[in-house]
Amino acid sequence: TDRKKLHTAPVGQVFRLRPFHVLVATGGGYAGYRKYEDYKLEQLEKRGIEVPVKLASEWEVALYKSVPTRLLSRAWGRLNQVELPTWLRKPVYSLYIWTFGVNMKEAAVEDLHHYRNLSEFFRRKLKPQARPVCGVHSVISPSDGKILNFGQVKNCEVEQVKGVTYSLESFLGPRVSTEELHFSQGEFSGNSFQQQLVTKEGNELYHCVIYLAPGDYHCFHSPTDWTVSHRRHFPGSLMSVNPGVARWIKELFCHNERVVLTGDWKHGFFSLTAVGATNVGSIRIYFDQDLHTNSPSYSKGSYNDFSFISNNNKEGIPMRKGEHLGEFNLGSTIVLIFEAPKDFKFNLKAGQKIRFGEALGSL
């Protein structure tokens, strides 16, 4: 009689499964499973075993998209900006260096205590002599990374990895009007989107895809002497862009957030696209203060344009080969699409590691 009665609520009132919880749990678990599959594929590739292409179905892509990667990326960005106590910096950064194979001997500041937070460490600068810029070849690598694919663009399709393509028009968006570019469209252009980008007779359209791993140098530079006339920002998903996922999801780069810079070089059309990824929602272009990526909300399939040609600046933004252009907050992907004469040759092999300043190709 002295015992107190224990009142309990029904289980359903204590814990209610909401759709958001189910999506996060299911999507997160599936993303973990895909990471394990990617690891197995990487091991097979290291052993020289060719891996057959197996594309994701629509429901698998939808399930992956259900993971709130944009929210997680913004949270990761805020975490990266938290100042670490001096005594904690070396253990945290040393773990990162060991995990991703970072070469700190190339860093302008090797002392790990100098970097107040993870964001500063990710965006560390290199010693001037660490990345000599090739002066012989006309196009250099804009960043450190791994060459996923390169070659001529054919039938308005571009390969993100061998055997997996995406639409050139979906990736770049509708063609920029010739009034916004300070070169006029050539009389030899045809009706297809690919032909509209080629401004000179005898030229072809080429592409090159470079994947930046988390341990790579995170700044990117101008790959050649060119003039940037236009910027197009596509808000979108922030799925992983590592080679395993790029092999699995068709048109991955068209799903993800990206910043497309277009303009011209001595041979005609030239573009550089910075593609965002999980934990890399922040893409910064140094000369573009109006660009804001990974905003909390956006309209699906939307994009916004900005022209660098104005009454006061009729030429656009001139960039010199090797000049600082922008940065990621972690690793991601750079895609170059440009026109050049038919005798342009790439000095590359698919899958090779490359560093900023090394040659991509030349005439």
XYZ file of C-alpha atoms in Angstrom, residues 14 17 19 30 34 40 61 74 79 123 145-146 148 160 171 186 190 208 217 223 324:
21
model
C 6.631 8.045 -26.340
C 8.472 7.313 -36.202
C 8.835 10.031 -42.330
C 22.175 2.687 -47.740
C 27.479 2.100 -50.975
C 35.650 -3.104 -52.660
C 19.067 7.443 -56.780
C 26.157 23.066 -43.834
C 31.899 22.496 -37.412
C 42.385 25.567 -47.398
C 43.530 15.195 -58.232
C 42.849 12.040 -60.196
C 38.613 10.285 -64.243
C 32.111 11.206 -66.270
C 25.379 19.896 -67.423
C 31.148 31.259 -86.043
C 25.311 23.692 -86.550
C 38.599 16.534 -68.924
C 45.261 20.589 -52.249
C 44.134 26.080 -66.536
C 44.344 31.539 -58.318
